[in-house]
Amino acid sequence: MGFHGRGRASERNGSTPVSSKSQPSRQSLTRRIGVVLVLVGLGVVSSAGATMPDGRPTPTGLEVPRWLTLKSSQVRARQGPGLDYRILWEYRAAGLPVQVIAETREWRKVCDPEGSVAWVHRSVVSGRRGAFNASLDEVPVHSHRSEDSDVKARFSARSVIALDDCNDGWCELRARKLRGWVAQGSVFGTQTRLLCDASRPAGEAPEPRSR
């Protein structure tokens, strides 16, 4: 589900569950999620003189980091920026937001909700914004940009929904007639900071070091 109000989100709210499966070698929660995809308006703005985290100018002239979404439920993640690089896994979650952390003209190095890094071709991602509730709990969706405002819906766990824009620490979500606000940073796809080390080789997120 995406988000729901007094009753569960249904077809009348534009919520359509989409199944997601991973390759056997990549048994990841992100690739197993049930997601909801709702198209959003374009959310990428060109920025002259934009640079990557290492200080080099971006080949596209767009800001890095920035947010994109996966166009389909079959997106191959590669070890490097080219078709000759090994396929690491396949994303099976259309509409999943990913953060661009580096790029070439044709390829985007992205950080996913699990902190894994991979290269994807520019043709399989969209500048439309989306949000992903990576937690196992529902996130309250407020009627206004305030914690004191009414909770008009709830963003379901492990779901994707459309993201319009973020302002003053709040981000607007929508699913057809349903609209509401969540605190910026409370769901994946709304952060402004770099979430993965851009210099890290492509691959799964490193295991936490034991003390």
mmCIF file with all atom_site columns, C-alpha atoms in Angstrom:
data_model
loop_
_atom_site.group_PDB
_atom_site.id
_atom_site.type_symbol
_atom_site.label_atom_id
_atom_site.label_alt_id
_atom_site.label_comp_id
_atom_site.label_asym_id
_atom_site.label_entity_id
_atom_site.label_seq_id
_atom_site.pdbx_PDB_ins_code
_atom_site.Cartn_x
_atom_site.Cartn_y
_atom_site.Cartn_z
_atom_site.occupancy
_atom_site.B_iso_or_equiv
_atom_site.pdbx_formal_charge
_atom_site.auth_seq_id
_atom_site.auth_comp_id
_atom_site.auth_asym_id
_atom_site.auth_atom_id
_atom_site.pdbx_PDB_model_num
ATOM 1   C CA . MET A 1 1   ? 0.000  0.000   0.000   1.00 0.00 ? 1   MET A CA 1
ATOM 2   C CA . GLY A 1 2   ? 1.033  3.614   -0.404  1.00 0.00 ? 2   GLY A CA 1
ATOM 3   C CA . PHE A 1 3   ? -0.785 5.677   2.161   1.00 0.00 ? 3   PHE A CA 1
ATOM 4   C CA . HIS A 1 4   ? -4.249 5.385   3.572   1.00 0.00 ? 4   HIS A CA 1
ATOM 5   C CA . GLY A 1 5   ? -6.647 7.550   5.505   1.00 0.00 ? 5   GLY A CA 1
ATOM 6   C CA . ARG A 1 6   ? -9.622 6.309   7.472   1.00 0.00 ? 6   ARG A CA 1
ATOM 7   C CA . GLY A 1 7   ? -9.792 3.304   5.152   1.00 0.00 ? 7   GLY A CA 1
ATOM 8   C CA . ARG A 1 8   ? -7.039 1.476   3.334   1.00 0.00 ? 8   ARG A CA 1
ATOM 9   C CA . ALA A 1 9   ? -5.776 2.997   0.096   1.00 0.00 ? 9   ALA A CA 1
ATOM 10  C CA . SER A 1 10  ? -7.579 1.453   -2.849  1.00 0.00 ? 10  SER A CA 1
ATOM 11  C CA . GLU A 1 11  ? -7.854 1.859   -6.604  1.00 0.00 ? 11  GLU A CA 1
ATOM 12  C CA . ARG A 1 12  ? -9.919 4.989   -6.142  1.00 0.00 ? 12  ARG A CA 1
ATOM 13  C CA . ASN A 1 13  ? -6.879 6.620   -4.525  1.00 0.00 ? 13  ASN A CA 1
ATOM 14  C CA . GLY A 1 14  ? -4.590 5.619   -7.373  1.00 0.00 ? 14  GLY A CA 1
ATOM 15  C CA . SER A 1 15  ? -2.686 3.059   -5.335  1.00 0.00 ? 15  SER A CA 1
ATOM 16  C CA . THR A 1 16  ? -1.600 0.007   -7.266  1.00 0.00 ? 16  THR A CA 1
ATOM 17  C CA . PRO A 1 17  ? 0.441  -2.686  -5.525  1.00 0.00 ? 17  PRO A CA 1
ATOM 18  C CA . VAL A 1 18  ? 3.412  -3.917  -7.564  1.00 0.00 ? 18  VAL A CA 1
ATOM 19  C CA . SER A 1 19  ? 5.263  -7.099  -6.729  1.00 0.00 ? 19  SER A CA 1
ATOM 20  C CA . SER A 1 20  ? 9.023  -7.138  -6.425  1.00 0.00 ? 20  SER A CA 1
ATOM 21  C CA . LYS A 1 21  ? 11.447 -10.069 -6.629  1.00 0.00 ? 21  LYS A CA 1
ATOM 22  C CA . SER A 1 22  ? 15.217 -10.252 -6.488  1.00 0.00 ? 22  SER A CA 1
ATOM 23  C CA . GLN A 1 23  ? 17.747 -12.551 -8.069  1.00 0.00 ? 23  GLN A CA 1
ATOM 24  C CA . PRO A 1 24  ? 18.697 -15.498 -5.847  1.00 0.00 ? 24  PRO A CA 1
ATOM 25  C CA . SER A 1 25  ? 22.165 -14.006 -5.302  1.00 0.00 ? 25  SER A CA 1
ATOM 26  C CA . ARG A 1 26  ? 20.658 -10.788 -3.938  1.00 0.00 ? 26  ARG A CA 1
ATOM 27  C CA . GLN A 1 27  ? 18.112 -11.659 -1.241  1.00 0.00 ? 27  GLN A CA 1
ATOM 28  C CA . SER A 1 28  ? 17.522 -8.039  -0.247  1.00 0.00 ? 28  SER A CA 1
ATOM 29  C CA . LEU A 1 29  ? 14.563 -6.539  1.569   1.00 0.00 ? 29  LEU A CA 1
ATOM 30  C CA . THR A 1 30  ? 14.552 -3.633  -0.850  1.00 0.00 ? 30  THR A CA 1
ATOM 31  C CA . ARG A 1 31  ? 14.208 -5.949  -3.814  1.00 0.00 ? 31  ARG A CA 1
ATOM 32  C CA . ARG A 1 32  ? 11.435 -7.943  -2.041  1.00 0.00 ? 32  ARG A CA 1
ATOM 33  C CA . ILE A 1 33  ? 9.213  -5.026  -1.099  1.00 0.00 ? 33  ILE A CA 1
ATOM 34  C CA . GLY A 1 34  ? 5.660  -4.488  -2.223  1.00 0.00 ? 34  GLY A CA 1
ATOM 35  C CA . VAL A 1 35  ? 5.549  -0.997  -3.698  1.00 0.00 ? 35  VAL A CA 1
ATOM 36  C CA . VAL A 1 36  ? 3.066  1.581   -4.908  1.00 0.00 ? 36  VAL A CA 1
ATOM 37  C CA . LEU A 1 37  ? 3.904  3.723   -7.900  1.00 0.00 ? 37  LEU A CA 1
ATOM 38  C CA . VAL A 1 38  ? 2.266  7.041   -8.605  1.00 0.00 ? 38  VAL A CA 1
ATOM 39  C CA . LEU A 1 39  ? 3.781  9.287   -11.249 1.00 0.00 ? 39  LEU A CA 1
ATOM 40  C CA . VAL A 1 40  ? 5.021  12.700  -10.170 1.00 0.00 ? 40  VAL A CA 1
ATOM 41  C CA . GLY A 1 41  ? 6.053  15.957  -11.799 1.00 0.00 ? 41  GLY A CA 1
ATOM 42  C CA . LEU A 1 42  ? 9.639  16.460  -12.878 1.00 0.00 ? 42  LEU A CA 1
ATOM 43  C CA . GLY A 1 43  ? 11.866 17.355  -9.960  1.00 0.00 ? 43  GLY A CA 1
ATOM 44  C CA . VAL A 1 44  ? 15.319 17.930  -11.467 1.00 0.00 ? 44  VAL A CA 1
ATOM 45  C CA . VAL A 1 45  ? 16.583 21.439  -12.100 1.00 0.00 ? 45  VAL A CA 1
ATOM 46  C CA . SER A 1 46  ? 19.611 22.214  -14.207 1.00 0.00 ? 46  SER A CA 1
ATOM 47  C CA . SER A 1 47  ? 22.416 23.983  -12.378 1.00 0.00 ? 47  SER A CA 1
ATOM 48  C CA . ALA A 1 48  ? 25.206 25.691  -14.264 1.00 0.00 ? 48  ALA A CA 1
ATOM 49  C CA . GLY A 1 49  ? 28.610 24.933  -12.791 1.00 0.00 ? 49  GLY A CA 1
ATOM 50  C CA . ALA A 1 50  ? 27.317 21.964  -10.763 1.00 0.00 ? 50  ALA A CA 1
ATOM 51  C CA . THR A 1 51  ? 30.028 19.742  -9.320  1.00 0.00 ? 51  THR A CA 1
ATOM 52  C CA . MET A 1 52  ? 30.287 16.179  -8.050  1.00 0.00 ? 52  MET A CA 1
ATOM 53  C CA . PRO A 1 53  ? 31.349 15.398  -4.456  1.00 0.00 ? 53  PRO A CA 1
ATOM 54  C CA . ASP A 1 54  ? 35.008 15.149  -5.563  1.00 0.00 ? 54  ASP A CA 1
ATOM 55  C CA . GLY A 1 55  ? 34.874 18.677  -7.029  1.00 0.00 ? 55  GLY A CA 1
ATOM 56  C CA . ARG A 1 56  ? 34.784 17.745  -10.713 1.00 0.00 ? 56  ARG A CA 1
ATOM 57  C CA . PRO A 1 57  ? 32.122 19.392  -12.904 1.00 0.00 ? 57  PRO A CA 1
ATOM 58  C CA . THR A 1 58  ? 29.121 17.135  -13.558 1.00 0.00 ? 58  THR A CA 1
ATOM 59  C CA . PRO A 1 59  ? 28.997 15.913  -17.179 1.00 0.00 ? 59  PRO A CA 1
ATOM 60  C CA . THR A 1 60  ? 25.278 16.712  -17.429 1.00 0.00 ? 60  THR A CA 1
ATOM 61  C CA . GLY A 1 61  ? 25.397 20.095  -15.704 1.00 0.00 ? 61  GLY A CA 1
ATOM 62  C CA . LEU A 1 62  ? 22.869 18.787  -13.148 1.00 0.00 ? 62  LEU A CA 1
ATOM 63  C CA . GLU A 1 63  ? 23.394 18.792  -9.409  1.00 0.00 ? 63  GLU A CA 1
ATOM 64  C CA . VAL A 1 64  ? 25.016 15.855  -7.654  1.00 0.00 ? 64  VAL A CA 1
ATOM 65  C CA . PRO A 1 65  ? 23.695 14.538  -5.357  1.00 0.00 ? 65  PRO A CA 1
ATOM 66  C CA . ARG A 1 66  ? 20.141 14.582  -6.747  1.00 0.00 ? 66  ARG A CA 1
ATOM 67  C CA . TRP A 1 67  ? 17.155 12.269  -6.712  1.00 0.00 ? 67  TRP A CA 1
ATOM 68  C CA . LEU A 1 68  ? 15.833 10.041  -9.498  1.00 0.00 ? 68  LEU A CA 1
ATOM 69  C CA . THR A 1 69  ? 13.384 7.130   -9.602  1.00 0.00 ? 69  THR A CA 1
ATOM 70  C CA . LEU A 1 70  ? 13.561 3.775   -11.367 1.00 0.00 ? 70  LEU A CA 1
ATOM 71  C CA . LYS A 1 71  ? 11.368 3.683   -14.466 1.00 0.00 ? 71  LYS A CA 1
ATOM 72  C CA . SER A 1 72  ? 10.531 -0.007  -14.421 1.00 0.00 ? 72  SER A CA 1
ATOM 73  C CA . SER A 1 73  ? 10.527 -3.138  -12.302 1.00 0.00 ? 73  SER A CA 1
ATOM 74  C CA . GLN A 1 74  ? 13.515 -4.552  -14.184 1.00 0.00 ? 74  GLN A CA 1
ATOM 75  C CA . VAL A 1 75  ? 16.558 -2.330  -13.788 1.00 0.00 ? 75  VAL A CA 1
ATOM 76  C CA . ARG A 1 76  ? 20.013 -3.881  -13.980 1.00 0.00 ? 76  ARG A CA 1
ATOM 77  C CA . ALA A 1 77  ? 22.589 -2.612  -11.519 1.00 0.00 ? 77  ALA A CA 1
ATOM 78  C CA . ARG A 1 78  ? 26.169 -2.839  -12.800 1.00 0.00 ? 78  ARG A CA 1
ATOM 79  C CA . GLN A 1 79  ? 29.610 -2.717  -11.278 1.00 0.00 ? 79  GLN A CA 1
ATOM 80  C CA . GLY A 1 80  ? 30.710 0.134   -13.526 1.00 0.00 ? 80  GLY A CA 1
ATOM 81  C CA . PRO A 1 81  ? 29.513 2.654   -16.121 1.00 0.00 ? 81  PRO A CA 1
ATOM 82  C CA . GLY A 1 82  ? 29.209 0.406   -19.178 1.00 0.00 ? 82  GLY A CA 1
ATOM 83  C CA . LEU A 1 83  ? 27.477 -2.653  -20.601 1.00 0.00 ? 83  LEU A CA 1
ATOM 84  C CA . ASP A 1 84  ? 30.699 -4.636  -20.323 1.00 0.00 ? 84  ASP A CA 1
ATOM 85  C CA . TYR A 1 85  ? 30.631 -4.380  -16.539 1.00 0.00 ? 85  TYR A CA 1
ATOM 86  C CA . ARG A 1 86  ? 29.207 -7.227  -14.491 1.00 0.00 ? 86  ARG A CA 1
ATOM 87  C CA . ILE A 1 87  ? 25.545 -7.126  -13.440 1.00 0.00 ? 87  ILE A CA 1
ATOM 88  C CA . LEU A 1 88  ? 25.490 -7.026  -9.633  1.00 0.00 ? 88  LEU A CA 1
ATOM 89  C CA . TRP A 1 89  ? 21.737 -7.415  -9.182  1.00 0.00 ? 89  TRP A CA 1
ATOM 90  C CA . GLU A 1 90  ? 18.435 -6.362  -10.688 1.00 0.00 ? 90  GLU A CA 1
ATOM 91  C CA . TYR A 1 91  ? 16.101 -3.872  -9.045  1.00 0.00 ? 91  TYR A CA 1
ATOM 92  C CA . ARG A 1 92  ? 12.487 -5.041  -9.158  1.00 0.00 ? 92  ARG A CA 1
ATOM 93  C CA . ALA A 1 93  ? 10.743 -2.002  -7.705  1.00 0.00 ? 93  ALA A CA 1
ATOM 94  C CA . ALA A 1 94  ? 9.474  0.535   -10.236 1.00 0.00 ? 94  ALA A CA 1
ATOM 95  C CA . GLY A 1 95  ? 9.355  4.038   -8.809  1.00 0.00 ? 95  GLY A CA 1
ATOM 96  C CA . LEU A 1 96  ? 12.006 3.364   -6.162  1.00 0.00 ? 96  LEU A CA 1
ATOM 97  C CA . PRO A 1 97  ? 13.955 6.569   -5.426  1.00 0.00 ? 97  PRO A CA 1
ATOM 98  C CA . VAL A 1 98  ? 17.731 6.425   -5.761  1.00 0.00 ? 98  VAL A CA 1
ATOM 99  C CA . GLN A 1 99  ? 20.270 9.156   -5.070  1.00 0.00 ? 99  GLN A CA 1
ATOM 100 C CA . VAL A 1 100 ? 22.779 10.037  -7.789  1.00 0.00 ? 100 VAL A CA 1
ATOM 101 C CA . ILE A 1 101 ? 26.206 10.302  -6.142  1.00 0.00 ? 101 ILE A CA 1
ATOM 102 C CA . ALA A 1 102 ? 28.357 10.428  -9.310  1.00 0.00 ? 102 ALA A CA 1
ATOM 103 C CA . GLU A 1 103 ? 27.775 10.273  -13.052 1.00 0.00 ? 103 GLU A CA 1
ATOM 104 C CA . THR A 1 104 ? 29.084 10.068  -16.580 1.00 0.00 ? 104 THR A CA 1
ATOM 105 C CA . ARG A 1 105 ? 27.109 11.386  -19.552 1.00 0.00 ? 105 ARG A CA 1
ATOM 106 C CA . GLU A 1 106 ? 25.353 8.039   -20.016 1.00 0.00 ? 106 GLU A CA 1
ATOM 107 C CA . TRP A 1 107 ? 25.525 6.387   -16.590 1.00 0.00 ? 107 TRP A CA 1
ATOM 108 C CA . ARG A 1 108 ? 24.466 7.253   -13.039 1.00 0.00 ? 108 ARG A CA 1
ATOM 109 C CA . LYS A 1 109 ? 26.160 5.950   -9.900  1.00 0.00 ? 109 LYS A CA 1
ATOM 110 C CA . VAL A 1 110 ? 23.356 5.597   -7.381  1.00 0.00 ? 110 VAL A CA 1
ATOM 111 C CA . CYS A 1 111 ? 22.826 4.955   -3.696  1.00 0.00 ? 111 CYS A CA 1
ATOM 112 C CA . ASP A 1 112 ? 19.750 2.859   -2.836  1.00 0.00 ? 112 ASP A CA 1
ATOM 113 C CA . PRO A 1 113 ? 17.694 2.634   0.397   1.00 0.00 ? 113 PRO A CA 1
ATOM 114 C CA . GLU A 1 114 ? 19.950 -0.107  1.791   1.00 0.00 ? 114 GLU A CA 1
ATOM 115 C CA . GLY A 1 115 ? 23.104 1.923   1.288   1.00 0.00 ? 115 GLY A CA 1
ATOM 116 C CA . SER A 1 116 ? 24.219 -0.198  -1.660  1.00 0.00 ? 116 SER A CA 1
ATOM 117 C CA . VAL A 1 117 ? 25.931 1.493   -4.617  1.00 0.00 ? 117 VAL A CA 1
ATOM 118 C CA . ALA A 1 118 ? 25.581 0.596   -8.302  1.00 0.00 ? 118 ALA A CA 1
ATOM 119 C CA . TRP A 1 119 ? 25.694 2.044   -11.806 1.00 0.00 ? 119 TRP A CA 1
ATOM 120 C CA . VAL A 1 120 ? 22.526 2.274   -13.903 1.00 0.00 ? 120 VAL A CA 1
ATOM 121 C CA . HIS A 1 121 ? 22.013 3.638   -17.416 1.00 0.00 ? 121 HIS A CA 1
ATOM 122 C CA . ARG A 1 122 ? 20.337 7.031   -17.729 1.00 0.00 ? 122 ARG A CA 1
ATOM 123 C CA . SER A 1 123 ? 17.558 5.505   -19.851 1.00 0.00 ? 123 SER A CA 1
ATOM 124 C CA . VAL A 1 124 ? 16.206 3.444   -16.930 1.00 0.00 ? 124 VAL A CA 1
ATOM 125 C CA . VAL A 1 125 ? 15.805 6.321   -14.471 1.00 0.00 ? 125 VAL A CA 1
ATOM 126 C CA . SER A 1 126 ? 13.488 9.313   -14.389 1.00 0.00 ? 126 SER A CA 1
ATOM 127 C CA . GLY A 1 127 ? 13.789 12.819  -12.982 1.00 0.00 ? 127 GLY A CA 1
ATOM 128 C CA . ARG A 1 128 ? 10.389 12.363  -11.358 1.00 0.00 ? 128 ARG A CA 1
ATOM 129 C CA . ARG A 1 129 ? 10.549 12.304  -7.585  1.00 0.00 ? 129 ARG A CA 1
ATOM 130 C CA . GLY A 1 130 ? 9.385  9.559   -5.293  1.00 0.00 ? 130 GLY A CA 1
ATOM 131 C CA . ALA A 1 131 ? 9.592  8.648   -1.610  1.00 0.00 ? 131 ALA A CA 1
ATOM 132 C CA . PHE A 1 132 ? 10.155 5.264   0.019   1.00 0.00 ? 132 PHE A CA 1
ATOM 133 C CA . ASN A 1 133 ? 9.191  4.364   3.574   1.00 0.00 ? 133 ASN A CA 1
ATOM 134 C CA . ALA A 1 134 ? 12.136 2.149   4.441   1.00 0.00 ? 134 ALA A CA 1
ATOM 135 C CA . SER A 1 135 ? 10.935 1.489   7.976   1.00 0.00 ? 135 SER A CA 1
ATOM 136 C CA . LEU A 1 136 ? 8.608  -1.242  9.209   1.00 0.00 ? 136 LEU A CA 1
ATOM 137 C CA . ASP A 1 137 ? 6.216  1.339   10.641  1.00 0.00 ? 137 ASP A CA 1
ATOM 138 C CA . GLU A 1 138 ? 3.674  3.622   9.043   1.00 0.00 ? 138 GLU A CA 1
ATOM 139 C CA . VAL A 1 139 ? 4.627  7.291   8.745   1.00 0.00 ? 139 VAL A CA 1
ATOM 140 C CA . PRO A 1 140 ? 1.925  9.880   9.551   1.00 0.00 ? 140 PRO A CA 1
ATOM 141 C CA . VAL A 1 141 ? 0.973  12.134  6.642   1.00 0.00 ? 141 VAL A CA 1
ATOM 142 C CA . HIS A 1 142 ? -0.130 15.545  7.882   1.00 0.00 ? 142 HIS A CA 1
ATOM 143 C CA . SER A 1 143 ? -2.651 17.912  6.335   1.00 0.00 ? 143 SER A CA 1
ATOM 144 C CA . HIS A 1 144 ? -0.231 20.848  6.656   1.00 0.00 ? 144 HIS A CA 1
ATOM 145 C CA . ARG A 1 145 ? 3.456  21.478  7.230   1.00 0.00 ? 145 ARG A CA 1
ATOM 146 C CA . SER A 1 146 ? 3.213  21.133  10.974  1.00 0.00 ? 146 SER A CA 1
ATOM 147 C CA . GLU A 1 147 ? 3.407  18.329  13.529  1.00 0.00 ? 147 GLU A CA 1
ATOM 148 C CA . ASP A 1 148 ? 0.348  19.891  15.137  1.00 0.00 ? 148 ASP A CA 1
ATOM 149 C CA . SER A 1 149 ? -1.777 19.548  12.002  1.00 0.00 ? 149 SER A CA 1
ATOM 150 C CA . ASP A 1 150 ? -4.253 16.707  11.518  1.00 0.00 ? 150 ASP A CA 1
ATOM 151 C CA . VAL A 1 151 ? -2.993 13.313  10.368  1.00 0.00 ? 151 VAL A CA 1
ATOM 152 C CA . LYS A 1 152 ? -5.013 12.753  7.195   1.00 0.00 ? 152 LYS A CA 1
ATOM 153 C CA . ALA A 1 153 ? -3.319 9.537   6.027   1.00 0.00 ? 153 ALA A CA 1
ATOM 154 C CA . ARG A 1 154 ? -0.519 7.107   6.794   1.00 0.00 ? 154 ARG A CA 1
ATOM 155 C CA . PHE A 1 155 ? 2.373  6.161   4.524   1.00 0.00 ? 155 PHE A CA 1
ATOM 156 C CA . SER A 1 156 ? 2.581  2.354   4.619   1.00 0.00 ? 156 SER A CA 1
ATOM 157 C CA . ALA A 1 157 ? 5.802  0.553   5.497   1.00 0.00 ? 157 ALA A CA 1
ATOM 158 C CA . ARG A 1 158 ? 8.079  -0.600  2.635   1.00 0.00 ? 158 ARG A CA 1
ATOM 159 C CA . SER A 1 159 ? 6.105  1.390   0.058   1.00 0.00 ? 159 SER A CA 1
ATOM 160 C CA . VAL A 1 160 ? 6.808  3.932   -2.653  1.00 0.00 ? 160 VAL A CA 1
ATOM 161 C CA . ILE A 1 161 ? 4.655  6.973   -3.348  1.00 0.00 ? 161 ILE A CA 1
ATOM 162 C CA . ALA A 1 162 ? 4.853  10.166  -5.422  1.00 0.00 ? 162 ALA A CA 1
ATOM 163 C CA . LEU A 1 163 ? 6.786  13.123  -4.054  1.00 0.00 ? 163 LEU A CA 1
ATOM 164 C CA . ASP A 1 164 ? 5.967  16.595  -5.339  1.00 0.00 ? 164 ASP A CA 1
ATOM 165 C CA . ASP A 1 165 ? 8.433  18.884  -3.580  1.00 0.00 ? 165 ASP A CA 1
ATOM 166 C CA . CYS A 1 166 ? 10.106 19.719  -0.279  1.00 0.00 ? 166 CYS A CA 1
ATOM 167 C CA . ASN A 1 167 ? 9.921  23.126  1.415   1.00 0.00 ? 167 ASN A CA 1
ATOM 168 C CA . ASP A 1 168 ? 10.717 24.430  4.888   1.00 0.00 ? 168 ASP A CA 1
ATOM 169 C CA . GLY A 1 169 ? 11.545 20.974  6.226   1.00 0.00 ? 169 GLY A CA 1
ATOM 170 C CA . TRP A 1 170 ? 8.413  19.281  4.859   1.00 0.00 ? 170 TRP A CA 1
ATOM 171 C CA . CYS A 1 171 ? 7.748  17.204  1.734   1.00 0.00 ? 171 CYS A CA 1
ATOM 172 C CA . GLU A 1 172 ? 4.428  16.848  -0.071  1.00 0.00 ? 172 GLU A CA 1
ATOM 173 C CA . LEU A 1 173 ? 3.289  13.342  -1.045  1.00 0.00 ? 173 LEU A CA 1
ATOM 174 C CA . ARG A 1 174 ? 0.392  12.568  -3.327  1.00 0.00 ? 174 ARG A CA 1
ATOM 175 C CA . ALA A 1 175 ? -1.647 9.702   -4.736  1.00 0.00 ? 175 ALA A CA 1
ATOM 176 C CA . ARG A 1 176 ? -4.248 11.162  -7.098  1.00 0.00 ? 176 ARG A CA 1
ATOM 177 C CA . LYS A 1 177 ? -6.737 12.960  -4.853  1.00 0.00 ? 177 LYS A CA 1
ATOM 178 C CA . LEU A 1 178 ? -4.841 12.296  -1.627  1.00 0.00 ? 178 LEU A CA 1
ATOM 179 C CA . ARG A 1 179 ? -2.178 14.826  -0.677  1.00 0.00 ? 179 ARG A CA 1
ATOM 180 C CA . GLY A 1 180 ? -0.301 15.389  2.529   1.00 0.00 ? 180 GLY A CA 1
ATOM 181 C CA . TRP A 1 181 ? 2.991  16.296  4.181   1.00 0.00 ? 181 TRP A CA 1
ATOM 182 C CA . VAL A 1 182 ? 5.752  14.339  5.907   1.00 0.00 ? 182 VAL A CA 1
ATOM 183 C CA . ALA A 1 183 ? 8.766  15.730  7.714   1.00 0.00 ? 183 ALA A CA 1
ATOM 184 C CA . GLN A 1 184 ? 11.764 16.007  5.396   1.00 0.00 ? 184 GLN A CA 1
ATOM 185 C CA . GLY A 1 185 ? 14.272 13.247  6.104   1.00 0.00 ? 185 GLY A CA 1
ATOM 186 C CA . SER A 1 186 ? 11.664 10.942  7.629   1.00 0.00 ? 186 SER A CA 1
ATOM 187 C CA . VAL A 1 187 ? 11.451 8.835   4.461   1.00 0.00 ? 187 VAL A CA 1
ATOM 188 C CA . PHE A 1 188 ? 14.025 7.861   1.847   1.00 0.00 ? 188 PHE A CA 1
ATOM 189 C CA . GLY A 1 189 ? 14.096 10.201  -1.137  1.00 0.00 ? 189 GLY A CA 1
ATOM 190 C CA . THR A 1 190 ? 13.774 13.445  0.811   1.00 0.00 ? 190 THR A CA 1
ATOM 191 C CA . GLN A 1 191 ? 17.266 13.926  2.239   1.00 0.00 ? 191 GLN A CA 1
ATOM 192 C CA . THR A 1 192 ? 19.508 16.727  0.970   1.00 0.00 ? 192 THR A CA 1
ATOM 193 C CA . ARG A 1 193 ? 22.814 15.310  2.186   1.00 0.00 ? 193 ARG A CA 1
ATOM 194 C CA . LEU A 1 194 ? 24.943 12.705  0.400   1.00 0.00 ? 194 LEU A CA 1
ATOM 195 C CA . LEU A 1 195 ? 23.887 9.275   1.703   1.00 0.00 ? 195 LEU A CA 1
ATOM 196 C CA . CYS A 1 196 ? 26.658 7.071   0.259   1.00 0.00 ? 196 CYS A CA 1
ATOM 197 C CA . ASP A 1 197 ? 30.369 7.698   -0.201  1.00 0.00 ? 197 ASP A CA 1
ATOM 198 C CA . ALA A 1 198 ? 30.745 8.597   -3.879  1.00 0.00 ? 198 ALA A CA 1
ATOM 199 C CA . SER A 1 199 ? 34.270 7.125   -3.984  1.00 0.00 ? 199 SER A CA 1
ATOM 200 C CA . ARG A 1 200 ? 33.108 3.716   -2.770  1.00 0.00 ? 200 ARG A CA 1
ATOM 201 C CA . PRO A 1 201 ? 33.186 0.910   -5.359  1.00 0.00 ? 201 PRO A CA 1
ATOM 202 C CA . ALA A 1 202 ? 29.837 -0.425  -6.523  1.00 0.00 ? 202 ALA A CA 1
ATOM 203 C CA . GLY A 1 203 ? 28.469 -3.186  -4.340  1.00 0.00 ? 203 GLY A CA 1
ATOM 204 C CA . GLU A 1 204 ? 26.345 -3.908  -1.301  1.00 0.00 ? 204 GLU A CA 1
ATOM 205 C CA . ALA A 1 205 ? 26.565 -1.710  1.758   1.00 0.00 ? 205 ALA A CA 1
ATOM 206 C CA . PRO A 1 206 ? 29.521 -2.673  3.979   1.00 0.00 ? 206 PRO A CA 1
ATOM 207 C CA . GLU A 1 207 ? 28.715 -4.599  7.137   1.00 0.00 ? 207 GLU A CA 1
ATOM 208 C CA . PRO A 1 208 ? 28.859 -2.515  10.329  1.00 0.00 ? 208 PRO A CA 1
ATOM 209 C CA . ARG A 1 209 ? 32.129 -2.946  12.165  1.00 0.00 ? 209 ARG A CA 1
ATOM 210 C CA . SER A 1 210 ? 31.876 -4.913  15.380  1.00 0.00 ? 210 SER A CA 1
ATOM 211 C CA . ARG A 1 211 ? 33.325 -3.306  18.503  1.00 0.00 ? 211 ARG A CA 1
#
